[in-house]
Short mmCIF file of C-alpha atoms in Angstrom, two decimals:
data_model
loop_
_atom_site.label_atom_id
_atom_site.label_comp_id
_atom_site.label_asym_id
_atom_site.label_seq_id
_atom_site.Cartn_x
_atom_site.Cartn_y
_atom_site.Cartn_z
CA MET Z 1 84.86 95.02 162.33
CA ALA Z 2 86.60 95.21 158.95
CA TRP Z 3 88.99 97.84 160.33
CA TRP Z 4 90.05 95.47 163.12
CA LYS Z 5 90.79 92.67 160.68
CA ALA Z 6 92.79 95.03 158.46
CA TRP Z 7 94.77 96.29 161.45
CA ILE Z 8 95.56 92.76 162.63
CA GLU Z 9 96.72 91.84 159.15
CA GLN Z 10 99.11 94.79 159.06
CA GLU Z 11 100.32 94.88 162.67
CA GLY Z 12 99.99 91.34 163.91
CA VAL Z 13 101.56 89.08 161.32
CA THR Z 14 105.25 88.29 161.07
CA VAL Z 15 104.96 86.31 157.82
CA LYS Z 16 103.34 88.18 154.95
CA SER Z 17 102.76 87.37 151.31
CA SER Z 18 105.80 88.09 149.18
CA SER Z 19 105.29 90.88 146.66
CA HIS Z 20 105.89 90.08 142.98
CA PHE Z 21 105.50 86.41 143.88
CA ASN Z 22 106.21 83.73 141.28
CA PRO Z 23 106.07 80.10 142.48
CA ASP Z 24 108.14 78.68 139.61
CA PRO Z 25 111.56 80.14 140.50
CA ASP Z 26 110.88 79.44 144.19
CA ALA Z 27 110.17 75.79 143.35
CA GLU Z 28 113.36 75.63 141.30
CA THR Z 29 115.36 77.16 144.16
CA LEU Z 30 114.06 74.50 146.53
CA TYR Z 31 114.83 71.73 144.05
CA LYS Z 32 118.40 72.94 143.65
CA ALA Z 33 118.75 73.40 147.40
CA MET Z 34 117.87 69.76 148.00
CA LYS Z 35 119.76 68.22 145.09
CA GLY Z 36 123.06 70.06 145.22
CA ILE Z 37 122.50 71.58 141.78
CA GLY Z 38 124.29 74.85 141.18
CA VAL Z 39 127.70 76.32 141.91
CA GLY Z 40 128.83 73.59 144.27
CA SER Z 41 128.11 70.70 141.93
CA GLN Z 42 129.44 72.57 138.90
CA LEU Z 43 132.70 73.16 140.73
CA LEU Z 44 132.94 69.49 141.57
CA SER Z 45 132.37 68.47 137.96
CA HIS Z 46 135.21 70.73 136.79
CA GLN Z 47 137.49 69.35 139.49
CA ALA Z 48 136.62 65.81 138.54
CA ALA Z 49 137.49 66.50 134.94
CA ALA Z 50 140.89 67.96 135.87
CA PHE Z 51 142.09 65.31 138.30
CA THR Z 52 142.15 61.53 138.61
CA PHE Z 53 141.00 60.26 142.01
CA PRO Z 54 140.70 56.89 143.71
CA SER Z 55 137.17 55.56 143.32
CA SER Z 56 136.47 55.65 147.06
CA THR Z 57 137.29 59.33 147.64
CA LEU Z 58 137.10 62.67 145.91
CA THR Z 59 139.97 65.09 146.59
CA SER Z 60 141.08 68.43 145.23
CA VAL Z 61 144.25 70.48 145.32
CA SER Z 62 144.10 72.89 148.24
CA PRO Z 63 145.11 76.52 147.55
CA TRP Z 64 147.37 76.20 150.61
CA GLY Z 65 149.17 73.17 149.20
CA GLY Z 66 148.56 69.46 149.57
CA HIS Z 67 145.16 67.87 149.13
CA SER Z 68 141.82 68.28 150.85
CA ARG Z 69 138.68 66.18 150.84
CA CYS Z 70 135.94 67.48 148.53
CA ILE Z 71 132.46 66.90 149.93
CA PRO Z 72 129.68 66.87 147.32
CA ALA Z 73 127.20 69.67 147.66
CA GLY Z 74 124.37 68.61 149.91
CA THR Z 75 121.17 70.23 151.12
CA ASN Z 76 121.23 74.02 151.26
CA GLU Z 77 119.18 74.56 154.40
CA GLN Z 78 119.49 78.35 154.33
CA ALA Z 79 117.95 78.50 150.85
CA ILE Z 80 115.00 76.46 152.13
CA ILE Z 81 114.61 78.83 155.09
CA ASP Z 82 114.81 81.91 152.86
CA VAL Z 83 112.02 80.67 150.61
CA LEU Z 84 109.56 78.94 152.93
CA THR Z 85 109.69 81.27 155.94
CA LYS Z 86 109.29 84.36 153.75
CA ARG Z 87 106.15 83.22 151.92
CA SER Z 88 102.58 83.04 153.17
CA ASN Z 89 100.91 79.67 153.54
CA ALA Z 90 98.87 80.29 150.40
CA GLN Z 91 102.07 81.00 148.48
CA ARG Z 92 103.72 77.86 149.85
CA GLN Z 93 100.83 75.83 148.47
CA GLN Z 94 101.43 77.36 145.03
CA ILE Z 95 105.14 76.56 145.30
CA ALA Z 96 104.26 72.94 146.11
CA LYS Z 97 102.06 72.73 143.00
CA SER Z 98 104.81 74.21 140.83
CA PHE Z 99 107.37 71.83 142.34
CA LYS Z 100 105.17 68.87 141.43
CA ALA Z 101 104.55 70.18 137.91
CA GLN Z 102 108.21 70.91 137.20
CA PHE Z 103 109.92 67.97 138.87
CA GLY Z 104 107.21 65.34 139.33
CA LYS Z 105 107.77 65.11 143.08
CA ASP Z 106 105.77 65.99 146.17
CA LEU Z 107 107.49 68.92 147.89
CA THR Z 108 106.58 67.94 151.43
CA GLU Z 109 107.76 64.36 150.97
CA THR Z 110 110.98 65.61 149.39
CA LEU Z 111 111.58 67.92 152.35
CA LYS Z 112 111.02 65.01 154.72
CA SER Z 113 113.57 62.90 152.85
CA GLU Z 114 116.21 65.65 152.81
CA LEU Z 115 115.83 67.16 156.29
CA SER Z 116 115.85 65.70 159.78
CA GLY Z 117 115.11 66.38 163.42
CA LYS Z 118 113.45 69.51 164.75
CA PHE Z 119 114.31 71.48 161.64
CA GLU Z 120 112.41 68.98 159.51
CA ARG Z 121 109.45 69.11 161.89
CA LEU Z 122 109.29 72.90 161.65
CA ILE Z 123 109.64 73.11 157.87
CA VAL Z 124 107.08 70.36 157.26
CA ALA Z 125 104.65 72.16 159.61
CA LEU Z 126 104.88 75.21 157.35
CA MET Z 127 103.70 73.15 154.38
CA TYR Z 128 100.37 72.09 155.91
CA LEU Z 129 97.22 74.00 155.10
CA PRO Z 130 96.34 75.79 158.38
CA TYR Z 131 93.18 73.79 159.08
CA ARG Z 132 94.94 70.50 158.36
CA TYR Z 133 97.83 71.42 160.62
CA GLU Z 134 95.46 72.32 163.45
CA ALA Z 135 93.57 69.05 162.96
CA LYS Z 136 96.81 67.06 163.03
CA GLU Z 137 98.03 68.78 166.17
CA LEU Z 138 94.71 68.26 167.95
CA HIS Z 139 94.70 64.61 166.93
CA ASP Z 140 98.26 64.11 168.16
CA ALA Z 141 97.48 65.88 171.44
CA MET Z 142 94.27 64.04 172.25
CA LYS Z 143 95.22 60.51 171.15
CA GLY Z 144 91.64 59.42 171.53
CA SER Z 145 88.01 60.50 171.17
CA ARG Z 146 87.75 61.96 174.67
CA ASP Z 147 90.64 63.23 176.77
CA ASP Z 148 89.51 61.96 180.18
CA VAL Z 149 90.90 58.58 179.11
CA SER Z 150 94.10 60.11 180.48
CA SER Z 151 94.84 63.04 182.78
CA PHE Z 152 96.28 65.12 179.94
CA VAL Z 153 94.47 68.31 178.96
CA ASP Z 154 95.74 70.32 176.00
CA PRO Z 155 95.54 74.04 176.89
CA GLY Z 156 95.63 75.02 173.24
CA LEU Z 157 92.57 72.89 172.55
CA ALA Z 158 90.81 74.40 175.56
CA LEU Z 159 91.52 77.88 174.23
CA GLN Z 160 90.20 76.97 170.81
CA ASP Z 161 87.07 75.49 172.36
CA ALA Z 162 86.53 78.72 174.30
CA GLN Z 163 86.75 80.72 171.09
CA ASP Z 164 84.45 78.30 169.27
CA LEU Z 165 81.83 78.44 172.02
CA TYR Z 166 81.95 82.22 172.03
CA ALA Z 167 81.55 82.33 168.26
CA ALA Z 168 78.75 79.78 168.38
CA GLY Z 169 76.82 81.55 171.12
CA GLU Z 170 77.47 85.09 172.30
CA LYS Z 171 79.24 86.53 169.27
CA ILE Z 172 76.54 85.94 166.69
CA ARG Z 173 72.79 86.11 166.61
CA GLY Z 174 71.39 82.65 167.12
CA THR Z 175 73.31 79.66 168.42
CA ASP Z 176 75.32 76.99 166.65
CA GLU Z 177 73.89 74.13 168.70
CA MET Z 178 76.00 71.47 167.01
CA LYS Z 179 79.20 73.21 168.11
CA PHE Z 180 78.01 73.26 171.70
CA ILE Z 181 77.02 69.59 171.55
CA THR Z 182 80.33 68.54 170.03
CA ILE Z 183 82.44 70.30 172.66
CA LEU Z 184 80.33 69.60 175.72
CA CYS Z 185 79.85 65.91 174.89
CA THR Z 186 83.39 65.03 173.85
CA ARG Z 187 85.52 66.92 176.39
CA SER Z 188 86.25 65.88 179.95
CA ALA Z 189 85.17 67.88 183.00
CA THR Z 190 88.80 68.89 183.62
CA HIS Z 191 89.11 70.12 180.08
CA LEU Z 192 85.88 72.11 180.25
CA LEU Z 193 87.17 73.92 183.33
CA ARG Z 194 90.20 74.96 181.30
CA VAL Z 195 87.95 76.43 178.62
CA LYS Z 196 87.52 79.44 180.89
CA CYS Z 197 91.23 80.27 180.55
CA THR Z 198 90.97 82.82 177.75
CA ARG Z 199 90.85 86.45 178.81
CA ASN Z 200 93.85 87.88 177.00
CA LEU Z 201 94.69 85.85 173.93
CA HIS Z 202 98.13 87.36 173.27
CA SER Z 203 99.26 86.99 176.87
CA TYR Z 204 98.15 83.38 176.79
CA PHE Z 205 100.28 82.56 173.75
CA ALA Z 206 103.23 84.54 175.17
CA GLU Z 207 103.03 82.38 178.28
CA ARG Z 208 102.88 79.20 176.20
CA LEU Z 209 105.99 80.20 174.28
CA TYR Z 210 107.87 81.20 177.43
CA TYR Z 211 107.24 77.96 179.26
CA ALA Z 212 108.05 75.96 176.13
CA MET Z 213 111.64 77.18 176.54
CA LYS Z 214 111.98 77.83 180.26
CA GLY Z 215 113.94 75.34 182.32
CA ALA Z 216 115.73 72.20 181.26
CA GLY Z 217 114.92 71.06 177.74
CA THR Z 218 112.65 72.63 175.14
CA ARG Z 219 109.07 71.64 174.39
CA ASP Z 220 109.67 71.84 170.68
CA GLY Z 221 106.17 70.73 169.71
CA THR Z 222 104.64 73.63 171.62
CA LEU Z 223 107.23 76.06 170.30
CA ILE Z 224 106.74 75.03 166.67
CA ARG Z 225 102.95 74.84 166.87
CA ASN Z 226 102.50 78.29 168.37
CA ILE Z 227 104.97 80.08 166.12
CA VAL Z 228 103.75 78.43 162.92
CA SER Z 229 100.05 78.82 163.69
CA ARG Z 230 100.26 82.46 164.86
CA SER Z 231 102.85 83.79 162.37
CA GLU Z 232 100.16 84.85 159.90
CA ILE Z 233 97.70 86.02 162.55
CA ASP Z 234 99.09 87.94 165.54
CA LEU Z 235 102.65 86.86 166.39
CA ASN Z 236 103.89 90.47 166.44
CA LEU Z 237 101.33 91.28 169.13
CA ILE Z 238 102.28 88.16 171.06
CA LYS Z 239 105.93 89.26 170.92
CA CYS Z 240 105.03 92.60 172.51
CA HIS Z 241 103.22 90.87 175.37
CA PHE Z 242 106.11 88.44 175.75
CA LYS Z 243 108.58 91.29 176.28
CA LYS Z 244 106.30 93.08 178.76
CA MET Z 245 105.65 89.90 180.73
CA TYR Z 246 109.18 88.46 180.88
CA GLY Z 247 111.57 91.36 180.31
CA LYS Z 248 113.21 89.76 177.31
CA THR Z 249 112.35 89.32 173.68
CA LEU Z 250 111.02 86.12 172.16
CA SER Z 251 113.86 86.03 169.66
CA SER Z 252 116.51 86.36 172.38
CA MET Z 253 115.06 83.38 174.21
CA ILE Z 254 114.94 81.36 170.98
CA MET Z 255 118.61 82.19 170.40
CA GLU Z 256 119.48 80.99 173.90
CA ASP Z 257 117.44 77.80 173.74
CA THR Z 258 117.80 76.49 170.18
CA SER Z 259 120.57 76.07 167.62
CA GLY Z 260 121.50 75.55 163.99
CA ASP Z 261 119.08 75.66 161.08
CA TYR Z 262 116.19 75.08 163.48
CA LYS Z 263 117.06 78.29 165.33
CA ASN Z 264 117.53 80.24 162.09
CA ALA Z 265 114.16 79.15 160.73
CA LEU Z 266 112.36 80.05 163.97
CA LEU Z 267 113.99 83.48 164.06
CA SER Z 268 113.04 84.09 160.44
CA LEU Z 269 109.40 83.32 161.25
CA VAL Z 270 109.42 85.45 164.41
CA GLY Z 271 110.93 88.48 162.69
CA SER Z 272 112.50 91.57 164.24
CA ASP Z 273 112.16 92.47 167.89
CA PRO Z 274 109.40 94.88 168.98
#
């Protein structure tokens, strides 16, 4: 099945490893983006040297006459999007190591301190190792050791369990008995019924993305989780199913339902329309 894996890697992913990758300049770009270092701050320093201002405000001479308020350069969100959504997860981990080595700071914690809201949630999700992100999302979804404590059943977890059971039993010679025991003994009856849901994986995720945005409000957790987790696996294939099933592209629905840097980052991860 090596050919299938190679095909998926070429056709399915929307986020690929950057060619000629070097984590050091990427780390420096992120540092400057979050600290206002660069053209903006250099301009301000020259202005400050040329004019005397009241201590409470910083103003500059407007080219149209009079004075205008000069706002210090803040976070460059687009630079963050350009770097982190265009690198593979493995490359992001290298950038984080370089960031720590060069500037003595944890990249993820720095991102948290500089960003906010849904955009922060999305960007921070990109910085997790895939298995740690999945573990975090499962933990947040279940909120307990067994989900029949409440009526909530996470469809994503049910799908993963279905895949795990298949891999543990039918797919390979022999049976991974511990996997069966773990799932069958820690999931509720309602959840185990949902395990049967997987027949077409890409249609399933297309449906999840559609209903995350359909109607009033957006289920941002579902939207972020599915786009981040599938961007390096099969998001291009999911996009094709999305268009066939709903008559519109995934990116067009994201544009209608989200805004600002959050929208731009999602669209960068999703890539061009099929």
